[in-house]
Short mmCIF file of C-alpha atoms in Angstrom, two decimals:
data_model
loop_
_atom_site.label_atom_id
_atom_site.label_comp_id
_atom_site.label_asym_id
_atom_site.label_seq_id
_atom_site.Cartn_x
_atom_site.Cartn_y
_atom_site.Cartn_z
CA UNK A 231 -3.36 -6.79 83.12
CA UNK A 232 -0.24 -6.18 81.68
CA UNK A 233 -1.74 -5.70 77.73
CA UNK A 234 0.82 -8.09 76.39
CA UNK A 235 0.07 -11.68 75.43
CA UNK A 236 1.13 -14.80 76.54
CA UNK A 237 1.17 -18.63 75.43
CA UNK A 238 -0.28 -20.44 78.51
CA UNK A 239 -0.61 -23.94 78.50
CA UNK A 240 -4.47 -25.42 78.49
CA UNK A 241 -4.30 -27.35 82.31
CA UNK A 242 -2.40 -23.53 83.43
CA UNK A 243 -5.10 -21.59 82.65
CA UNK A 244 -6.91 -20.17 85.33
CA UNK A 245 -10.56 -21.05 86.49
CA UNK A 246 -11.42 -17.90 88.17
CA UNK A 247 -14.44 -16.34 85.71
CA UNK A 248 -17.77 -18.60 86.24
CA UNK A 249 -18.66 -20.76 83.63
CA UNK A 250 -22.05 -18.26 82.23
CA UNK A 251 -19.63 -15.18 82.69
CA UNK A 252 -17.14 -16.82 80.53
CA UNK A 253 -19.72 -17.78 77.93
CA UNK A 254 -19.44 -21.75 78.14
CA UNK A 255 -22.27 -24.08 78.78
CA UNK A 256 -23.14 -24.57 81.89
CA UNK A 257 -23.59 -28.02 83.58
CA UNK A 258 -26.93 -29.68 83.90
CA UNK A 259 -29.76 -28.39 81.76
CA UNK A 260 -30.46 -24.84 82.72
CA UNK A 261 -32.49 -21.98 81.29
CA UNK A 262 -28.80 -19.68 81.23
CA UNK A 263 -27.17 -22.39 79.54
CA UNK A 264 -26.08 -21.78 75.92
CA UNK A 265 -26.38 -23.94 73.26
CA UNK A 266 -22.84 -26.29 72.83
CA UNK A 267 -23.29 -25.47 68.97
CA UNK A 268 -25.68 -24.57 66.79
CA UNK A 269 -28.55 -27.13 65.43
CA UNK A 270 -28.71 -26.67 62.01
CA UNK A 271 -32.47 -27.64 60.47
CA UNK A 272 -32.16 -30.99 59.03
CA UNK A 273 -30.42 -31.66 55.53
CA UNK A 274 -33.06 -31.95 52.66
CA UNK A 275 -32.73 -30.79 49.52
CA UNK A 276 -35.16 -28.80 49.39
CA UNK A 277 -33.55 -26.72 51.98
CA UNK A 278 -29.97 -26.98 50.14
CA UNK A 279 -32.37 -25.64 46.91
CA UNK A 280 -34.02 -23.17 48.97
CA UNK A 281 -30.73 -21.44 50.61
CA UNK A 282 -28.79 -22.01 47.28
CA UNK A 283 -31.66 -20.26 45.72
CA UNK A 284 -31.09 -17.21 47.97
CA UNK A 285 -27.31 -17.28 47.43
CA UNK A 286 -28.34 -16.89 43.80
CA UNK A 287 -30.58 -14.26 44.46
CA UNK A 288 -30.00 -10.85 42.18
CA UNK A 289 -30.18 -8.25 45.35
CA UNK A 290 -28.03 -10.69 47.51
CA UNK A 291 -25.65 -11.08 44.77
CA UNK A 292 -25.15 -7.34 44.35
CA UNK A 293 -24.36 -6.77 47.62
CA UNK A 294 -22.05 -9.19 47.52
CA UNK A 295 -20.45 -8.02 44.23
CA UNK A 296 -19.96 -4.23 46.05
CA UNK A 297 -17.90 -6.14 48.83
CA UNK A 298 -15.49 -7.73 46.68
CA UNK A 299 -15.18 -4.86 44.15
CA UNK A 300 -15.20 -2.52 47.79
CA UNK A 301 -11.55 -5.19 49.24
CA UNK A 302 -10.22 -4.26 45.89
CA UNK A 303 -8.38 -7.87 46.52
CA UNK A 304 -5.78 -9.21 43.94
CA UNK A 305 -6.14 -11.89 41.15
CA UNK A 306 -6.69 -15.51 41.53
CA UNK A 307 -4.54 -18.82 39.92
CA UNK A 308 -6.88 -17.66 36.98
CA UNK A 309 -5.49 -13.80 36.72
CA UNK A 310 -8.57 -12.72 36.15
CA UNK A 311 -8.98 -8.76 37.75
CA UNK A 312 -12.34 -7.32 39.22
CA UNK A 313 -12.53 -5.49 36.04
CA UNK A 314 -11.92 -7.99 34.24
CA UNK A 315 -14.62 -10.57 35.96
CA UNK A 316 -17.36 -7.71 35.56
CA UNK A 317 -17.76 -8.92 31.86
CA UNK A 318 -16.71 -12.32 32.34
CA UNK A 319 -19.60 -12.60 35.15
CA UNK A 320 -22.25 -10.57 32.53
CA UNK A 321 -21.59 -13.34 29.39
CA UNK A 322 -21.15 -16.24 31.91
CA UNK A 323 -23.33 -15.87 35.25
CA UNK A 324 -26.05 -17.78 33.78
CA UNK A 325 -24.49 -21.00 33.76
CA UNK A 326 -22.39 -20.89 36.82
CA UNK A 327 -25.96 -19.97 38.27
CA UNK A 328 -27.24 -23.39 36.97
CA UNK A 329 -23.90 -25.45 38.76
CA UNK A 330 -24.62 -23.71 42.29
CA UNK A 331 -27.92 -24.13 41.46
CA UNK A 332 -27.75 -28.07 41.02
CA UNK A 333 -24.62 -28.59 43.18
CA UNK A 334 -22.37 -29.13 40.39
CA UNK A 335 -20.23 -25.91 40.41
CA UNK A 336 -16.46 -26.32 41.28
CA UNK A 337 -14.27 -23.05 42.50
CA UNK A 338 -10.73 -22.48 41.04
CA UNK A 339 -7.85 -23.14 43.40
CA UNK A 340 -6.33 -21.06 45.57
CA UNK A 341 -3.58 -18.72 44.96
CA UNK A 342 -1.32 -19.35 47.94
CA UNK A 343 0.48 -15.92 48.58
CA UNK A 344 2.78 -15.49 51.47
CA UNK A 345 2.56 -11.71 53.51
CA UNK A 346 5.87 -11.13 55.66
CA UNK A 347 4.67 -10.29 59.54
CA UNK A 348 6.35 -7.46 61.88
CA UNK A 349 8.00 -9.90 63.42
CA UNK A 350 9.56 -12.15 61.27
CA UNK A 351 8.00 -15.50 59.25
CA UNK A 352 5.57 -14.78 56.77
CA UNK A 353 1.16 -15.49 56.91
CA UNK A 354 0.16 -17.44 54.67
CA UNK A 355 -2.77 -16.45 52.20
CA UNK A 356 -5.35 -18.20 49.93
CA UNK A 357 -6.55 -15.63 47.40
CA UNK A 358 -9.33 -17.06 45.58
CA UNK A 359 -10.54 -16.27 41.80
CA UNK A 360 -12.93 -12.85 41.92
CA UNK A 361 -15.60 -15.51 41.11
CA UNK A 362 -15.36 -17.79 43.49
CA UNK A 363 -14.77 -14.25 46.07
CA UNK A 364 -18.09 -13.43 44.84
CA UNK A 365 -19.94 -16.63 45.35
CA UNK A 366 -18.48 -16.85 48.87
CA UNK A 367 -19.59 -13.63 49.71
CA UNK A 368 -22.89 -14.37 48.84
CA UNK A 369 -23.27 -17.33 50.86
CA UNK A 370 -21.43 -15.62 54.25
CA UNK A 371 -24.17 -12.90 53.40
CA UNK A 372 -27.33 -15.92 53.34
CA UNK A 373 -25.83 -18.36 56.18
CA UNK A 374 -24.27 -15.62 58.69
CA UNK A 375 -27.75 -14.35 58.76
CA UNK A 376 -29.19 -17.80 60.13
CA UNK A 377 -26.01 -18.81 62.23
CA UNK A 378 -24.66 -15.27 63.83
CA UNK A 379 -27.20 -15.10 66.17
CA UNK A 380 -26.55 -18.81 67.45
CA UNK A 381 -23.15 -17.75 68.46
CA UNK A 382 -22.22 -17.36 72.42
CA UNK A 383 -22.57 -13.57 73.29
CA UNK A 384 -19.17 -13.86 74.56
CA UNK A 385 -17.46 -14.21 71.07
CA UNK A 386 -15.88 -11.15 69.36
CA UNK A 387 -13.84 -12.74 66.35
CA UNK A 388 -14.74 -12.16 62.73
CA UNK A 389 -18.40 -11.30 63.65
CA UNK A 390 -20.34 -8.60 62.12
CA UNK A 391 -20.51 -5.74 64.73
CA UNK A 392 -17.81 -6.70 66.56
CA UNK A 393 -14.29 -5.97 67.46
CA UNK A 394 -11.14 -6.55 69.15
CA UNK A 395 -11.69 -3.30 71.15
CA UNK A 396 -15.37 -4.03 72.14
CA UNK A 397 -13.54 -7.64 73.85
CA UNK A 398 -11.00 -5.51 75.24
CA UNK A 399 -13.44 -3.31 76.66
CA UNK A 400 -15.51 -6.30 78.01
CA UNK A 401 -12.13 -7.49 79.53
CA UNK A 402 -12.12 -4.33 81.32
CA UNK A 403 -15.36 -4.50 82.41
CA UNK A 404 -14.61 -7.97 84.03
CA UNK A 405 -11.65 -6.94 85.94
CA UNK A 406 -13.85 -3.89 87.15
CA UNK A 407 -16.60 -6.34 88.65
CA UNK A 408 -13.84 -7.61 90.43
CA UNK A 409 -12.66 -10.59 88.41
CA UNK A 410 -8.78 -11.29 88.99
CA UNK A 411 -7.79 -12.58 85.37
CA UNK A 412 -9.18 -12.17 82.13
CA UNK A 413 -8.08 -15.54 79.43
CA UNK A 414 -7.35 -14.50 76.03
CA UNK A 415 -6.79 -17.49 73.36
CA UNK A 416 -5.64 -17.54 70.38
CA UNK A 417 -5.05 -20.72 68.49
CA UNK A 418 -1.71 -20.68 66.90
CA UNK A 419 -2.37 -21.14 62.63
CA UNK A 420 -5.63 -22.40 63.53
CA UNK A 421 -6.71 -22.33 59.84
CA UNK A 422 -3.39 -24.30 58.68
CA UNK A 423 -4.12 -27.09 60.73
CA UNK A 424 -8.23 -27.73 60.00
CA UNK A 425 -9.07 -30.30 58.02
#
């Protein structure tokens, strides 16, 4: 393990780990086997109402207004600051409750900013209003709750307790046990190309 990465072609890619240890479904219906996604409870709203109503909740919705005030992030397309949205959010919280409430609500547009890397090009960023920051913290804070602890075991990125270095250290761990190569991916601007 050389600690450098590398941009291996998909059919190159080596099949030495066993499906369970690499954390993919296995084949066949097994006990070990891990779900291929989630199953989300079915659509009704009355669940959409119910979740929405949590988003909306006052404790959930402070929390969530520490973390945005805590990234001390930048202003959106609107220019409003986090100072600034403190008292915009006291005289107008109400009704925006009432649009996520009945489904109506529609977020500002992004700010696209562009951050140059180490290496040359730049990353492209969407920096959303402090509102709509706020909103979407509250519902990572109600659905990550539900969905987190669908995810495979064997996933590190952007998950609440967990980190590059705890993979790294799993890596490690592999290649201990005896395992000859450890696969790393990284899907080049990933979030560009979703639709």
């Amino acid at each position: 393990m050389t600690g450098t990465r590398q941009k291996i072609p998909g059919k190159q890619l080596s099949q030495t780990l066993t499906a369970s240890a690499r954390g993919e479904a296995l084949n066949g219906a097994s006990k070990d086997a891990e779900p291929v996604m989630a199953k989300p409870a079915p659509e009704s709203p009355a669940l959409a109402e119910k979740l929405m109503e949590e988003v909306c909740d006052r404790e959930n919705l402070e929390i969530a207004w520490k973390r945005v005030r805590g990234n001390k992030g930048g202003p959106g397309v609107d220019g409003m600051t986090i100072d600034a949205a403190k008292g915009h959010l006291r005289e107008h919280w109400p009704n925006i409750r009432a649009q996520l409430l009945e489904g109506t609500y529609q977020p500002q547009p992004v700010k696209r900013v562009e951050i140059p890397k180490p290496d040359g090009g730049v990353r492209k960023l969407g920096v959303p209003c402090v509102v709509d920051r706020l909103i979407q913290q509250a519902m990572l804070q109600v659905l990550q709750e539900r969905w987190d602890p669908t995810f495979s075991e064997h996933s590190y990125g952007f998950r609440p307790g967990r980190s590059a270095h705890q993979a790294v250290a799993q890596a490690q761990k592999y290649i201990a046990e005896g395992y000859g190569v450890v696969v790393d991916l990284d899907l080049e601007k990933f979030f560009d190309r979703v639709n």
